[in-house]
XYZ file of C-alpha atoms in Angstrom:
490
model
C -30.832 9.612 9.454
C -28.895 8.251 12.183
C -29.585 9.384 16.027
C -26.133 10.519 17.739
C -25.625 8.373 20.685
C -24.599 10.639 23.391
C -21.614 9.144 25.908
C -20.247 10.372 29.127
C -16.707 9.181 30.314
C -16.275 6.184 32.773
C -14.323 6.999 36.002
C -14.208 4.519 38.620
C -17.485 2.463 37.681
C -19.359 5.699 36.851
C -20.591 7.240 33.631
C -20.011 11.163 34.363
C -19.794 14.454 32.320
C -16.670 16.368 31.788
C -15.781 18.573 34.554
C -16.066 21.319 32.097
C -19.573 20.093 30.651
C -17.811 19.957 27.062
C -18.770 17.525 24.602
C -17.076 16.897 21.283
C -18.695 15.188 18.181
C -17.732 11.913 16.165
C -18.350 12.454 12.280
C -18.897 9.491 10.072
C -16.944 9.841 7.271
C -18.880 8.864 4.555
C -21.971 10.536 5.440
C -20.821 13.616 6.834
C -23.252 12.732 9.683
C -22.812 13.101 13.776
C -22.700 9.528 14.914
C -22.161 10.244 18.650
C -21.661 12.587 21.238
C -18.702 12.383 23.723
C -17.586 13.955 26.765
C -14.372 16.167 26.014
C -12.328 15.719 29.159
C -9.525 17.915 30.275
C -6.763 17.569 32.954
C -9.128 17.269 35.879
C -11.257 14.535 34.179
C -7.857 12.475 33.751
C -6.471 12.934 37.122
C -9.839 11.374 38.856
C -9.586 8.689 36.274
C -5.861 7.916 36.813
C -6.520 8.178 40.678
C -9.704 5.940 40.329
C -7.180 3.434 38.974
C -4.337 4.019 41.195
C -7.087 3.049 44.064
C -8.514 0.100 42.335
C -5.174 -1.443 41.869
C -4.110 -1.125 45.383
C -7.425 -2.235 47.012
C -7.920 -5.030 45.667
C -7.373 -5.697 41.515
C -3.479 -5.846 42.102
C -4.481 -8.641 44.438
C -6.894 -10.673 42.966
C -5.932 -14.424 41.889
C -5.146 -15.049 38.194
C -8.011 -17.382 37.910
C -10.467 -14.443 39.284
C -9.070 -12.411 36.203
C -9.607 -15.216 33.919
C -12.898 -15.698 34.785
C -13.898 -12.135 33.989
C -12.097 -11.775 31.253
C -13.998 -15.028 29.778
C -16.958 -13.389 30.778
C -15.788 -10.312 28.886
C -15.160 -12.851 26.067
C -18.637 -13.700 25.522
C -20.201 -10.429 26.267
C -18.178 -8.640 23.134
C -19.502 -11.628 20.665
C -22.831 -10.958 21.864
C -22.273 -7.176 20.834
C -19.954 -8.037 17.709
C -22.348 -6.444 15.400
C -23.065 -2.973 17.398
C -19.418 -2.705 18.028
C -18.590 -3.182 14.359
C -21.341 -0.463 13.528
C -20.019 1.683 15.386
C -16.292 1.284 14.396
C -17.857 2.095 10.457
C -19.755 4.756 11.558
C -16.823 6.410 13.332
C -13.888 5.853 11.175
C -15.402 4.704 7.219
C -13.850 1.348 7.313
C -15.632 -1.569 5.413
C -18.554 -3.170 7.564
C -17.364 -6.827 6.553
C -13.876 -6.371 7.952
C -15.337 -4.761 11.242
C -17.592 -7.535 11.704
C -14.513 -10.016 11.214
C -12.339 -7.728 13.558
C -15.544 -7.295 16.563
C -15.857 -11.326 16.667
C -12.124 -11.959 16.308
C -11.209 -9.608 19.469
C -13.312 -11.405 21.252
C -10.634 -13.980 21.429
C -8.055 -11.913 22.940
C -10.053 -12.115 25.935
C -10.216 -15.760 26.262
C -6.569 -16.223 25.091
C -5.059 -13.875 27.716
C -7.533 -15.853 30.285
C -5.853 -18.782 29.830
C -2.494 -16.962 29.528
C -3.201 -15.452 33.349
C -3.933 -19.471 34.380
C -0.961 -21.056 33.293
C 1.685 -17.814 33.644
C 4.459 -19.056 36.071
C 7.421 -17.511 37.868
C 10.680 -19.620 37.635
C 12.681 -21.387 40.490
C 16.365 -20.553 40.294
C 19.188 -22.917 41.223
C 21.029 -21.048 43.726
C 24.853 -20.657 44.181
C 24.512 -21.255 47.841
C 23.549 -24.014 49.828
C 21.415 -21.973 52.422
C 19.048 -19.990 50.255
C 15.718 -21.201 47.957
C 15.324 -18.629 44.883
C 12.422 -18.087 42.877
C 11.059 -15.469 40.769
C 7.589 -13.880 40.645
C 5.464 -11.948 38.186
C 3.690 -9.085 39.400
C 1.264 -6.247 37.467
C 2.814 -3.134 36.624
C 0.157 -1.082 38.260
C -1.645 1.789 36.238
C -1.465 1.645 32.600
C -2.305 4.597 30.209
C -4.108 3.010 26.924
C -4.262 5.129 24.026
C -5.375 4.334 20.547
C -5.621 5.143 17.572
C -8.589 5.464 14.892
C -7.794 3.179 12.166
C -8.872 0.243 14.366
C -9.841 1.072 17.754
C -11.316 -1.530 18.998
C -8.805 -4.210 17.603
C -5.701 -2.147 18.731
C -7.174 -1.509 22.300
C -7.974 -4.741 22.774
C -4.481 -5.755 22.273
C -3.615 -4.047 25.184
C -6.568 -4.366 27.531
C -6.504 -8.052 27.145
C -3.039 -8.562 28.736
C -2.968 -5.758 30.998
C -6.046 -6.819 32.600
C -4.921 -10.637 32.644
C -1.856 -9.430 34.384
C -3.775 -7.580 37.492
C -3.372 -4.079 36.032
C -5.862 -1.267 36.001
C -6.064 0.716 32.949
C -7.344 4.226 31.797
C -7.780 4.241 27.874
C -7.907 7.693 25.790
C -9.346 6.568 22.286
C -8.504 8.635 19.415
C -11.061 11.856 19.273
C -12.289 10.607 15.813
C -13.223 7.272 16.854
C -14.401 6.864 20.604
C -17.465 5.030 20.426
C -16.576 1.171 20.509
C -13.882 1.824 23.705
C -17.275 3.496 25.387
C -19.520 0.593 24.215
C -16.561 -1.856 25.386
C -16.637 0.321 28.451
C -20.342 -0.355 29.210
C -19.192 -4.334 28.557
C -16.560 -4.395 31.124
C -18.900 -2.882 34.144
C -21.519 -5.739 32.729
C -18.980 -8.593 33.152
C -18.312 -7.063 36.648
C -15.077 -6.070 36.924
C -14.541 -3.998 39.752
C -15.096 0.200 39.551
C -11.776 1.612 38.570
C -10.254 -1.118 37.020
C -11.057 0.215 33.309
C -11.515 3.968 32.475
C -12.252 6.109 30.006
C -11.633 9.420 29.143
C -12.798 10.923 25.715
C -11.220 14.018 24.320
C -8.117 15.469 22.194
C -4.498 15.947 22.181
C -4.877 17.695 25.923
C -6.403 14.762 27.379
C -3.663 12.843 25.762
C -0.863 15.060 26.944
C -2.499 15.107 30.848
C -2.562 11.146 30.522
C 0.960 10.528 29.262
C 2.266 12.889 31.649
C 0.557 11.924 34.968
C 3.131 10.606 37.822
C 0.905 8.061 39.185
C 0.638 6.008 35.317
C 3.173 3.345 35.593
C 2.965 1.918 32.192
C 1.594 3.557 28.728
C 0.582 1.495 25.688
C 0.363 3.772 22.994
C -0.351 2.690 18.857
C -0.040 5.571 16.633
C 2.030 8.038 14.450
C 5.866 7.670 14.613
C 6.390 11.374 15.626
C 3.586 11.605 18.738
C 5.386 7.846 20.082
C 8.529 9.648 20.576
C 6.773 12.557 22.190
C 5.021 10.306 24.125
C 8.377 8.613 25.012
C 10.428 11.847 26.112
C 7.229 12.747 28.830
C 7.376 8.857 29.771
C 11.332 9.362 30.275
C 10.752 12.002 33.290
C 8.565 9.898 35.247
C 10.605 6.834 34.515
C 7.394 5.294 32.925
C 7.323 2.085 30.944
C 6.186 2.220 27.475
C 5.106 0.045 24.596
C 4.797 1.948 21.379
C 3.268 0.413 18.184
C 4.344 3.137 15.719
C 4.468 3.447 12.224
C 6.116 1.512 8.969
C 7.096 1.714 5.415
C 6.815 -2.026 4.927
C 8.086 -3.981 1.931
C 6.178 -6.203 -0.451
C 9.027 -8.430 -1.964
C 8.154 -10.169 -5.221
C 10.419 -12.795 -6.696
C 10.024 -13.776 -10.580
C 9.199 -17.535 -9.105
C 6.166 -16.696 -6.933
C 2.840 -17.532 -7.382
C 1.631 -14.536 -9.816
C -1.781 -14.976 -8.791
C -1.545 -14.832 -5.370
C 1.147 -11.892 -4.997
C -1.140 -9.924 -6.836
C -3.772 -10.204 -4.111
C -1.272 -10.542 -1.602
C -0.253 -6.541 -2.383
C -3.524 -5.524 -3.088
C -4.763 -6.853 0.766
C -1.236 -5.014 1.974
C -2.019 -1.519 0.523
C -5.471 -1.254 -0.382
C -7.346 -3.112 1.929
C -8.494 -1.115 4.870
C -8.043 2.133 2.699
C -4.547 1.721 2.940
C -4.962 3.133 6.728
C -2.621 0.475 8.235
C 0.784 0.560 10.292
C 1.412 -2.685 8.731
C 0.257 -1.446 5.173
C 2.704 -2.680 2.264
C 3.319 0.603 0.652
C 6.761 -0.445 -0.975
C 6.616 -3.071 -3.757
C 9.790 -4.345 -4.820
C 9.434 -6.479 -8.003
C 12.585 -8.502 -9.687
C 13.280 -6.870 -12.620
C 11.906 -9.430 -15.250
C 8.663 -9.909 -13.540
C 8.290 -5.916 -13.063
C 6.184 -4.774 -16.287
C 4.196 -7.852 -16.268
C 3.391 -7.570 -12.676
C 2.575 -4.329 -12.776
C 0.268 -4.491 -15.669
C -1.940 -7.048 -13.610
C -1.648 -5.282 -10.659
C -3.354 -2.098 -12.381
C -5.545 -4.124 -14.303
C -7.061 -5.518 -10.768
C -6.790 -2.155 -9.243
C -9.239 -0.713 -11.812
C -11.582 -3.092 -10.630
C -11.861 -1.901 -6.866
C -15.411 -0.740 -5.790
C -15.046 2.829 -3.911
C -18.423 3.613 -2.059
C -20.534 3.309 0.890
C -18.575 1.075 3.692
C -22.206 -0.763 4.633
C -22.241 -2.022 1.283
C -21.313 -5.417 1.066
C -20.074 -4.739 -2.868
C -17.685 -1.809 -1.472
C -14.114 -2.878 -1.454
C -12.809 0.526 -0.238
C -14.353 2.961 1.825
C -13.387 6.984 2.330
C -10.353 8.002 4.125
C -11.107 8.525 8.063
C -11.053 12.143 8.201
C -10.749 15.320 6.327
C -7.248 15.754 7.567
C -6.074 12.140 6.372
C -7.882 12.892 3.039
C -5.773 15.614 2.798
C -2.500 14.760 4.027
C -2.616 11.576 1.464
C -3.760 13.718 -1.713
C -0.372 16.193 -1.011
C 1.792 13.251 -0.647
C 0.353 12.087 -3.965
C 0.752 15.523 -5.552
C 4.519 15.851 -4.290
C 5.491 12.132 -5.646
C 4.363 12.759 -9.038
C 6.062 16.581 -9.059
C 9.085 14.556 -7.839
C 9.542 12.621 -11.153
C 7.536 9.365 -10.103
C 4.957 7.846 -12.707
C 1.163 7.559 -11.952
C 0.251 4.105 -13.013
C -2.941 4.742 -11.534
C -5.716 6.668 -9.341
C -4.005 9.951 -8.183
C -4.740 12.690 -5.826
C -8.475 14.259 -7.181
C -11.653 13.117 -5.230
C -14.494 11.367 -6.452
C -17.042 14.180 -5.716
C -16.504 17.892 -4.269
C -16.011 17.685 -0.307
C -15.663 13.774 -0.676
C -13.133 12.220 1.508
C -12.336 9.388 -1.107
C -8.810 9.004 -2.332
C -8.125 6.375 -5.275
C -6.252 3.424 -4.981
C -2.910 4.669 -6.272
C 0.032 3.148 -7.638
C 2.897 5.135 -8.531
C 6.090 3.250 -10.625
C 9.301 4.810 -11.597
C 10.079 6.184 -7.719
C 13.137 7.032 -6.346
C 14.265 4.950 -3.524
C 15.509 8.352 -1.595
C 12.020 10.316 -2.071
C 9.346 11.318 0.521
C 7.021 8.774 -1.287
C 9.724 6.104 -0.557
C 10.899 7.094 2.961
C 7.543 8.637 5.024
C 4.388 6.927 5.942
C 1.634 8.082 4.186
C -1.207 5.971 5.976
C -3.404 5.766 2.764
C -4.051 3.838 -0.374
C -0.628 4.724 -1.944
C 1.452 2.187 -3.547
C 5.526 2.798 -4.647
C 6.473 0.368 -7.009
C 10.562 -0.684 -7.303
C 12.662 -2.878 -9.015
C 15.380 -4.926 -7.757
C 17.798 -7.352 -9.764
C 18.792 -9.980 -7.400
C 18.007 -11.438 -3.758
C 20.755 -9.263 -2.259
C 19.647 -6.585 -4.092
C 15.860 -6.997 -2.552
C 17.082 -7.492 1.195
C 19.202 -4.007 1.088
C 16.403 -2.072 -0.627
C 13.858 -4.144 1.662
C 15.749 -2.826 5.267
C 17.171 0.441 3.638
C 14.409 2.365 5.792
C 13.678 3.838 9.243
C 11.107 1.514 10.054
C 10.812 -2.089 10.492
C 7.122 -2.825 11.272
C 6.410 -5.714 8.465
C 7.209 -7.384 5.769
C 6.218 -9.808 3.432
C 8.548 -12.269 0.973
C 6.635 -13.826 -2.403
C 8.285 -16.875 -3.693
C 7.917 -20.659 -4.519
C 11.587 -21.094 -3.639
C 11.633 -22.368 0.389
C 15.119 -21.647 0.911
C 14.951 -18.541 -0.189
C 11.836 -17.796 1.853
C 14.109 -18.968 5.284
C 16.902 -16.880 3.841
C 15.372 -13.854 3.064
C 12.910 -13.748 6.305
C 16.037 -14.473 8.285
C 18.192 -11.213 6.660
C 14.901 -8.606 6.852
C 14.782 -6.179 9.781
C 11.080 -6.096 10.428
C 9.050 -7.354 13.305
C 7.047 -9.479 11.223
C 7.736 -11.567 8.050
C 5.022 -13.299 6.295
C 5.989 -15.664 3.285
C 3.455 -16.077 0.468
C 0.626 -14.225 2.763
C 0.064 -10.258 3.892
C -1.678 -8.564 7.019
C -2.248 -11.604 8.973
C -2.450 -11.406 12.927
C -3.267 -13.412 16.147
C -4.002 -13.465 19.893
C -0.911 -15.634 20.307
C 1.874 -14.182 17.949
C 3.765 -11.297 19.532
C 3.410 -8.034 16.828
C 5.783 -4.810 17.204
C 8.349 -3.298 15.346
C 11.948 -2.806 14.408
C 13.677 0.969 14.473
C 11.254 3.764 14.221
C 8.198 1.293 14.401
C 8.310 1.144 18.092
C 9.303 -0.376 21.385
C 8.027 -3.447 22.714
C 5.838 -6.737 21.719
C 1.727 -6.572 21.775
C -0.158 -10.040 21.554
C 1.163 -13.623 22.623
C 2.898 -14.493 25.840
C 5.300 -11.681 25.272
C 2.408 -9.172 25.791
C 2.077 -10.428 29.500
C 5.670 -9.439 30.283
C 5.301 -5.790 29.374
C 2.403 -5.311 32.154
C 4.671 -7.105 34.364
C 7.399 -6.424 36.610
C 9.902 -9.648 37.729
C 10.625 -9.849 41.322
C 13.093 -12.283 42.743
C 12.743 -13.693 46.092
C 15.367 -15.005 48.177
C 14.954 -17.327 50.961
C 17.512 -18.026 53.486
C 17.027 -21.505 54.807
C 19.600 -22.191 57.591
C 18.392 -19.639 60.171
C 22.130 -19.124 61.382
C 23.725 -15.960 62.252
C 26.102 -14.722 59.694
C 28.697 -12.155 59.769
C 27.010 -8.272 58.271
C 30.140 -7.602 56.796
C 30.912 -11.055 54.982
C 27.472 -12.110 53.347
C 29.112 -12.131 49.908
């Protein structure tokens, strides 16, 4: 049995219990054990954290040079690499994802801090040729201010890094509210940020449930909200933000198509489809949850896919032999099972898997493939966020494009073909923020990520992310020194 870790919240560089003294438990979804006990913060705690971030921004951090910020970011990069194993273990115990996947993510997220250190040092404004002889005009990029970062339970550290690295590089201060299901890795990152030497108040963590999140997103001293999570929750956050004219970046849900043409590399495509929907137990915003297969390949492809899926090993996420862990929490497991049951009731054919659990009380959901799915049905329109694949047929290229784009979402898509001309044509026609060709689920610190439609607002990663945390200031300098007619300054 693992001894639970105990964490306070981080406010203004100090570790403090919640004002009410309340705590909450984080539960390991595989063992059912309590893995950490954290502060259950309320609006008072949130207010203290936001005001600490505001003070830190006004009285120092917002005026630091890019090189000062870069030095601290590189120090943080080294500390995250040093503590990668601890971070990976914390994530697996919190959300049940495979330890081998979390090790990869924990090591990789360090690269975000190094990359944005370089972006901070090389980000430049612009000289603008003025249309008047007596003016010099230039732009400056300045930090937006206090950022509220709200992160989900599926990849909490990775998705937090996507926000923290560019925000710190830009000169913003941050208040983070991690998911109540997975707070531990965020709190460990807070320890590392303190150790790296970031000033008090630059990075704050308030743990708690929806009430803490609502207090943070409604706070008038927050200048920017960066949220990753469910589309419905994102819409509520955007509505709250609008009342205070708060900027938002929203990385929301998806119903992403994996499009398989008959000229594809069959083995590679099968692997890609499995990676797209069954890796991470399907609990991924970019999951390839709709499989579109060309008619002449459909039966063979589905047969191969079902055969491969039958070999997926469910079990202890700490075990290297495990391919798929449990759902992250009981509410999510029940939600996934409900989707499967309704899909079958609506006429879909269960090719493999199903809603039954492996053991009584288990949070495991078997990898599930549904065929003969109605394109207008719930299972084909709504995000399941679990290991459930809906299979659709298409005749030709144009039909595939129309079917793929027939969704409110637009986060990601993939095209499997050996025809380079088709690859370019279809990629351009797809309404999605990321399109992979002969690959799936590949992201990087230097490549923008975000969605069209209901999949969100704004972009994370790459230089585009820094723009989400800065304001552009135009500066006009009059150079003649002459007195001008105040009623004719045009």
